[in-house]
Short mmCIF file of C-alpha atoms in Angstrom, two decimals:
data_model
loop_
_atom_site.label_atom_id
_atom_site.label_comp_id
_atom_site.label_asym_id
_atom_site.label_seq_id
_atom_site.Cartn_x
_atom_site.Cartn_y
_atom_site.Cartn_z
CA MET V 1 -12.27 3.73 -20.07
CA CYS V 2 -12.60 0.29 -18.57
CA THR V 3 -14.97 -2.54 -17.75
CA LEU V 4 -14.70 -4.40 -14.46
CA THR V 5 -16.40 -7.59 -13.28
CA ILE V 6 -16.03 -9.56 -10.06
CA ILE V 7 -17.36 -13.01 -9.28
CA PRO V 8 -17.32 -14.24 -5.67
CA ALA V 9 -15.46 -17.37 -4.63
CA LEU V 10 -17.26 -20.68 -4.99
CA ALA V 11 -15.95 -23.06 -2.35
CA HIS V 12 -14.18 -26.13 -3.77
CA HIS V 13 -14.72 -24.88 -7.34
CA SER V 14 -13.12 -21.52 -8.07
CA PRO V 15 -11.48 -18.56 -6.33
CA ALA V 16 -12.89 -15.07 -6.24
CA ARG V 17 -11.97 -13.52 -9.57
CA LEU V 18 -11.74 -9.95 -10.80
CA VAL V 19 -11.35 -9.17 -14.51
CA MET V 20 -10.71 -5.70 -15.89
CA SER V 21 -10.62 -4.67 -19.54
CA ARG V 22 -8.70 -1.46 -20.15
CA ASP V 23 -9.65 0.74 -23.10
CA GLU V 24 -7.27 3.50 -24.07
CA GLN V 25 -6.58 6.13 -26.71
CA ARG V 26 -4.51 4.78 -29.60
CA SER V 27 -2.20 7.78 -29.23
CA ARG V 28 -1.34 6.87 -25.63
CA ALA V 29 1.83 4.90 -24.97
CA ARG V 30 1.37 1.23 -24.14
CA ALA V 31 1.43 0.40 -20.46
CA LEU V 32 4.40 -1.35 -18.92
CA PRO V 33 3.53 -4.91 -17.87
CA PRO V 34 2.94 -5.66 -14.19
CA ARG V 35 5.83 -6.16 -11.83
CA ILE V 36 6.20 -7.11 -8.20
CA ILE V 37 6.98 -4.13 -5.98
CA GLU V 38 8.82 -5.30 -2.90
CA PRO V 39 8.74 -3.22 0.28
CA GLY V 40 11.96 -1.82 1.64
CA PRO V 41 13.77 -3.75 4.37
CA HIS V 42 12.16 -1.68 7.13
CA ALA V 43 8.83 -0.92 5.48
CA ASN V 44 5.79 -2.52 7.06
CA VAL V 45 3.80 -2.70 3.83
CA PRO V 46 2.75 -5.61 1.62
CA HIS V 47 4.23 -6.78 -1.64
CA ARG V 48 2.26 -5.44 -4.59
CA ILE V 49 1.71 -6.27 -8.25
CA MET V 50 0.67 -3.58 -10.71
CA PRO V 51 1.13 -2.53 -14.34
CA THR V 52 2.30 1.02 -14.97
CA ASP V 53 0.99 3.74 -17.25
CA PRO V 54 4.17 5.45 -18.51
CA GLN V 55 2.37 8.75 -19.05
CA SER V 56 1.25 9.21 -15.45
CA GLY V 57 3.58 6.78 -13.70
CA GLY V 58 0.48 5.39 -12.01
CA THR V 59 -1.86 2.48 -12.54
CA TRP V 60 -5.50 1.46 -12.84
CA ILE V 61 -5.24 -1.91 -11.07
CA ALA V 62 -3.15 -3.46 -8.31
CA LEU V 63 -3.02 -6.55 -6.11
CA ASN V 64 -1.27 -6.75 -2.75
CA SER V 65 -0.13 -9.68 -0.64
CA ALA V 66 -2.84 -8.99 1.95
CA GLY V 67 -5.31 -10.16 -0.69
CA LEU V 68 -6.71 -6.75 -1.60
CA VAL V 69 -7.40 -5.76 -5.20
CA PHE V 70 -7.67 -2.11 -6.21
CA ALA V 71 -9.27 -0.99 -9.48
CA LEU V 72 -9.95 2.50 -10.76
CA LEU V 73 -12.28 3.64 -13.54
CA ASN V 74 -12.80 7.12 -14.92
CA VAL V 75 -16.21 8.70 -14.46
CA ASN V 76 -17.45 10.41 -17.63
CA PRO V 77 -20.81 12.13 -17.02
CA PRO V 78 -22.94 13.66 -19.76
CA ALA V 79 -21.64 17.02 -20.96
CA ASP V 80 -24.52 18.91 -19.36
CA VAL V 81 -23.59 17.67 -15.87
CA ALA V 82 -19.80 17.61 -16.22
CA ALA V 83 -17.78 19.71 -13.80
CA PRO V 84 -16.74 23.16 -15.02
CA ARG V 85 -13.09 23.71 -15.76
CA THR V 86 -11.09 24.78 -12.75
CA ALA V 87 -7.89 26.75 -12.48
CA ARG V 88 -6.65 24.43 -9.74
CA PRO V 89 -3.99 21.96 -10.87
CA THR V 90 -5.17 18.37 -11.07
CA PHE V 91 -3.30 15.17 -10.40
CA SER V 92 -3.56 12.09 -12.54
CA ARG V 93 -6.04 9.54 -11.22
CA GLY V 94 -3.33 6.97 -11.83
CA VAL V 95 -1.48 7.99 -8.66
CA ILE V 96 -4.39 7.02 -6.40
CA ILE V 97 -3.88 3.25 -6.33
CA PRO V 98 -0.10 3.38 -5.74
CA HIS V 99 -0.86 5.70 -2.81
CA ILE V 100 -3.48 3.55 -1.07
CA SER V 101 -2.50 -0.01 -2.05
CA THR V 102 0.09 -0.21 0.74
CA HIS V 103 -2.75 -0.75 3.22
CA THR V 104 -3.62 -4.29 4.27
CA THR V 105 -7.27 -3.95 5.32
CA LEU V 106 -10.34 -2.64 3.55
CA ASN V 107 -11.01 -0.13 6.33
CA ARG V 108 -7.53 1.37 6.22
CA ALA V 109 -7.48 1.50 2.43
CA ALA V 110 -10.91 3.16 2.38
CA SER V 111 -9.82 5.68 5.01
CA ALA V 112 -6.75 6.55 2.95
CA ALA V 113 -8.94 7.01 -0.12
CA LEU V 114 -11.39 9.24 1.75
CA ALA V 115 -8.48 11.43 2.86
CA LEU V 116 -7.67 12.36 -0.75
CA ASP V 117 -8.17 15.93 -1.94
CA PHE V 118 -10.95 15.07 -4.37
CA ASP V 119 -10.97 18.53 -5.95
CA ARG V 120 -7.51 17.82 -7.34
CA PHE V 121 -8.61 14.74 -9.32
CA PRO V 122 -10.95 14.34 -12.28
CA PRO V 123 -14.01 12.20 -11.37
CA PHE V 124 -13.31 8.53 -10.70
CA ARG V 125 -14.73 5.28 -9.35
CA LEU V 126 -12.47 3.29 -7.02
CA ILE V 127 -13.16 -0.35 -6.20
CA ILE V 128 -11.38 -2.16 -3.35
CA THR V 129 -12.18 -5.80 -2.64
CA ASP V 130 -10.82 -8.87 -0.90
CA GLY V 131 -13.24 -11.14 -2.73
CA THR V 132 -15.67 -11.33 0.18
CA GLN V 133 -16.37 -7.62 0.75
CA LEU V 134 -16.29 -4.61 -1.54
CA ILE V 135 -15.77 -0.88 -1.13
CA GLU V 136 -16.94 1.42 -3.94
CA LEU V 137 -15.89 5.06 -3.73
CA VAL V 138 -17.22 7.42 -6.39
CA SER V 139 -15.88 10.94 -6.76
CA SER V 140 -18.09 13.30 -8.77
CA ILE V 141 -18.91 16.99 -8.97
CA ASN V 142 -21.10 16.50 -5.88
CA GLY V 143 -18.22 15.12 -3.83
CA PRO V 144 -17.31 11.57 -2.82
CA THR V 145 -19.79 8.84 -1.94
CA LEU V 146 -18.80 5.50 -0.43
CA HIS V 147 -20.72 2.24 -0.53
CA HIS V 148 -19.73 -0.87 1.40
CA THR V 149 -20.91 -4.35 0.41
CA PRO V 150 -20.14 -6.48 3.49
CA ASN V 151 -21.08 -9.77 1.86
CA LEU V 152 -20.09 -10.00 -1.79
CA SER V 153 -22.43 -12.82 -2.76
CA ALA V 154 -23.45 -11.65 -6.24
CA PRO V 155 -21.36 -10.72 -9.30
CA PHE V 156 -20.31 -7.07 -9.55
CA PHE V 157 -20.08 -4.83 -12.63
CA ALA V 158 -18.76 -1.34 -13.41
CA THR V 159 -17.86 0.33 -16.69
CA SER V 160 -16.80 3.63 -18.22
CA SER V 161 -16.19 5.14 -21.65
CA GLY V 162 -14.71 8.31 -23.05
CA LEU V 163 -17.86 8.54 -25.17
CA GLY V 164 -19.77 9.09 -21.92
CA ASP V 165 -20.55 6.37 -19.41
CA HIS V 166 -24.27 6.70 -20.12
CA HIS V 167 -23.69 5.53 -23.71
CA VAL V 168 -22.16 2.18 -22.74
CA ASP V 169 -23.48 1.31 -19.28
CA GLN V 170 -26.85 -0.14 -20.25
CA PRO V 171 -25.82 -2.36 -23.18
CA ARG V 172 -22.80 -3.69 -21.29
CA ARG V 173 -24.83 -4.15 -18.09
CA ASP V 174 -27.56 -6.01 -19.98
CA LEU V 175 -24.94 -8.37 -21.40
CA PHE V 176 -23.36 -8.78 -17.95
CA ASN V 177 -26.71 -9.79 -16.48
CA GLN V 178 -27.45 -12.09 -19.41
CA LEU V 179 -24.11 -13.90 -19.36
CA ILE V 180 -22.86 -13.73 -15.77
CA THR V 181 -25.60 -12.86 -13.29
CA SER V 182 -28.02 -15.38 -14.75
CA ALA V 183 -25.41 -18.16 -14.95
CA LYS V 184 -25.12 -20.88 -12.36
CA PRO V 185 -22.31 -20.02 -9.92
CA VAL V 186 -20.19 -22.93 -11.15
CA ASP V 187 -20.48 -21.62 -14.74
CA ARG V 188 -19.62 -18.00 -13.95
CA PRO V 189 -15.86 -18.16 -14.60
CA GLU V 190 -16.52 -19.22 -18.20
CA ALA V 191 -19.34 -16.69 -18.51
CA GLN V 192 -17.04 -13.96 -17.23
CA ALA V 193 -14.47 -14.89 -19.86
CA ALA V 194 -17.09 -14.76 -22.60
CA PHE V 195 -18.29 -11.37 -21.38
CA HIS V 196 -14.86 -9.74 -21.60
CA LEU V 197 -14.39 -11.17 -25.10
CA SER V 198 -17.77 -9.88 -26.32
CA VAL V 199 -17.99 -7.67 -29.38
CA PHE V 200 -21.17 -5.98 -30.61
CA ASN V 201 -20.45 -6.31 -34.32
CA GLN V 202 -22.93 -3.57 -35.21
CA ALA V 203 -21.57 -1.25 -32.52
CA PRO V 204 -17.91 -2.06 -31.79
CA GLN V 205 -17.38 1.35 -30.19
CA ILE V 206 -19.57 0.41 -27.21
CA SER V 207 -18.56 -3.25 -26.96
CA VAL V 208 -16.88 -4.69 -23.89
CA LEU V 209 -13.98 -5.65 -26.17
CA MET V 210 -14.18 -2.32 -27.96
CA SER V 211 -12.63 -0.64 -30.97
CA ARG V 212 -13.09 2.72 -32.63
CA PRO V 213 -10.79 4.92 -34.74
CA ASP V 214 -9.28 6.74 -31.77
CA ALA V 215 -9.36 4.07 -29.03
CA SER V 216 -9.52 0.34 -28.35
CA THR V 217 -9.22 -2.29 -25.64
CA VAL V 218 -5.49 -2.67 -24.98
CA SER V 219 -5.34 -5.15 -22.09
CA ILE V 220 -7.37 -7.58 -20.02
CA THR V 221 -6.22 -8.24 -16.46
CA ALA V 222 -7.49 -11.20 -14.44
CA VAL V 223 -6.86 -11.56 -10.70
CA ASP V 224 -7.55 -14.81 -8.83
CA LEU V 225 -7.73 -14.73 -5.03
CA HIS V 226 -6.87 -18.22 -3.82
CA PRO V 227 -6.72 -19.03 -0.08
CA THR V 228 -2.91 -19.10 0.01
CA ARG V 229 -1.79 -17.55 -3.28
CA LEU V 230 -2.76 -14.53 -5.33
CA VAL V 231 -2.38 -14.46 -9.11
CA MET V 232 -2.46 -11.62 -11.63
CA ARG V 233 -2.55 -12.42 -15.34
CA TYR V 234 -2.09 -9.46 -17.64
CA HIS V 235 -3.00 -9.98 -21.29
CA GLU V 236 -1.94 -7.43 -23.89
CA VAL V 237 -4.39 -7.34 -26.80
CA ASP V 238 -4.42 -5.65 -30.19
CA ASP V 239 -6.69 -5.10 -33.18
CA GLN V 240 -6.04 -8.59 -34.53
CA PHE V 241 -7.17 -10.06 -31.21
CA ILE V 242 -10.35 -7.97 -31.32
CA ARG V 243 -11.10 -8.98 -34.92
CA SER V 244 -10.60 -12.66 -34.09
CA ALA V 245 -12.90 -12.40 -31.08
CA SER V 246 -15.56 -10.61 -33.13
CA ARG V 247 -15.58 -13.54 -35.59
CA GLY V 248 -15.74 -16.09 -32.78
CA ASP V 249 -12.29 -17.40 -33.71
CA GLN V 250 -9.62 -18.42 -31.24
CA ALA V 251 -7.99 -15.19 -30.11
CA GLU V 252 -4.50 -15.14 -28.66
CA PRO V 253 -3.21 -12.13 -26.73
CA THR V 254 -0.08 -10.40 -27.97
CA ARG V 255 1.64 -11.19 -24.67
CA THR V 256 0.60 -12.65 -21.34
CA HIS V 257 2.35 -11.87 -18.08
CA THR V 258 1.61 -13.99 -14.99
CA LEU V 259 2.75 -12.97 -11.52
CA THR V 260 2.00 -14.65 -8.20
CA LEU V 261 2.19 -13.60 -4.55
CA ASP V 262 1.90 -15.70 -1.43
CA ARG V 263 -0.95 -14.47 0.70
CA GLN V 264 0.25 -12.94 3.97
CA SER V 265 -0.20 -15.39 6.82
CA ASP V 266 -2.17 -12.84 8.82
CA ALA V 267 -4.41 -11.83 5.89
CA PRO V 268 -8.06 -12.94 5.87
CA SER V 269 -8.52 -16.27 4.12
CA LEU V 270 -11.13 -17.05 1.50
CA PRO V 271 -13.16 -20.25 1.20
CA PRO V 272 -11.02 -23.19 0.01
CA SER V 273 -10.54 -23.82 -3.70
CA PRO V 274 -8.39 -26.26 -5.68
CA PRO V 275 -4.71 -25.31 -5.83
CA ALA V 276 -4.66 -25.18 -9.63
CA ALA V 277 -8.11 -25.01 -11.21
CA SER V 278 -8.20 -25.29 -15.00
CA HIS V 279 -9.87 -21.91 -15.47
CA CYS V 280 -6.66 -20.25 -14.30
CA GLU V 281 -4.89 -21.26 -17.53
CA PRO V 282 -7.62 -21.06 -20.16
CA PRO V 283 -6.80 -22.36 -23.63
CA ARG V 284 -8.98 -19.94 -25.59
CA SER V 285 -7.41 -16.50 -25.67
CA ALA V 286 -6.92 -14.49 -22.54
CA LEU V 287 -9.72 -15.73 -20.37
CA ARG V 288 -11.58 -18.78 -21.59
CA PRO V 289 -11.72 -21.45 -18.86
#
């Protein structure tokens, strides 16, 4: 249960930015904040940043020092097309990103993902991007499908909901197009912030910043891919935050965790951007530039 948006880099104005809202059952334990995972002394793998779901020990989002971002959403089809129950044991989808995020190129990460035993996982959508290209791998009852966007020139959107993805995709997509796609590129960071703080007051259960009796948005993670540094900001949110946002008031996250990695010297570089653009430390709540 998540909503993901990506806006490409705008040279001399802003870095490529990925924002992911995580919605979770109220009964589920709160995630542990992100930490830097350092490779062992002889391991030829990148440094990584990721939060941890204590229930699965896995994660839904990660950033590595090669400049790759990994994001995973559940796939919740309508009941009449959902996969039948199987006697085979299933693994948590949360283990997928820790498994593949040690790779430093899109091709290698995608190959590792395609090598998974998809029958052992509930359906999922995996996004891998370096801010200039994007891999989207969808696992469903019909098997995996992979789509490669070699030139990420337009904003990207994906969403899911335990209510059924078909219930939330269109209203959230319409708002995404209205706020982000239609915005001038220079205005998209602010539009992206507004999108992830959006509440449909007449239908909070399908909002981007959502709330219902059994579930709510619990965190918003923003990743900025600068040419030489990589930043993850993880904002924990609660019901008070959601109520403030729904009224249009200034909303402050419960906690914010900011972690930074130096980009590997041999990693692909993105178009130049200022070393410390103001939208990286927004004054209004978690994301406002």
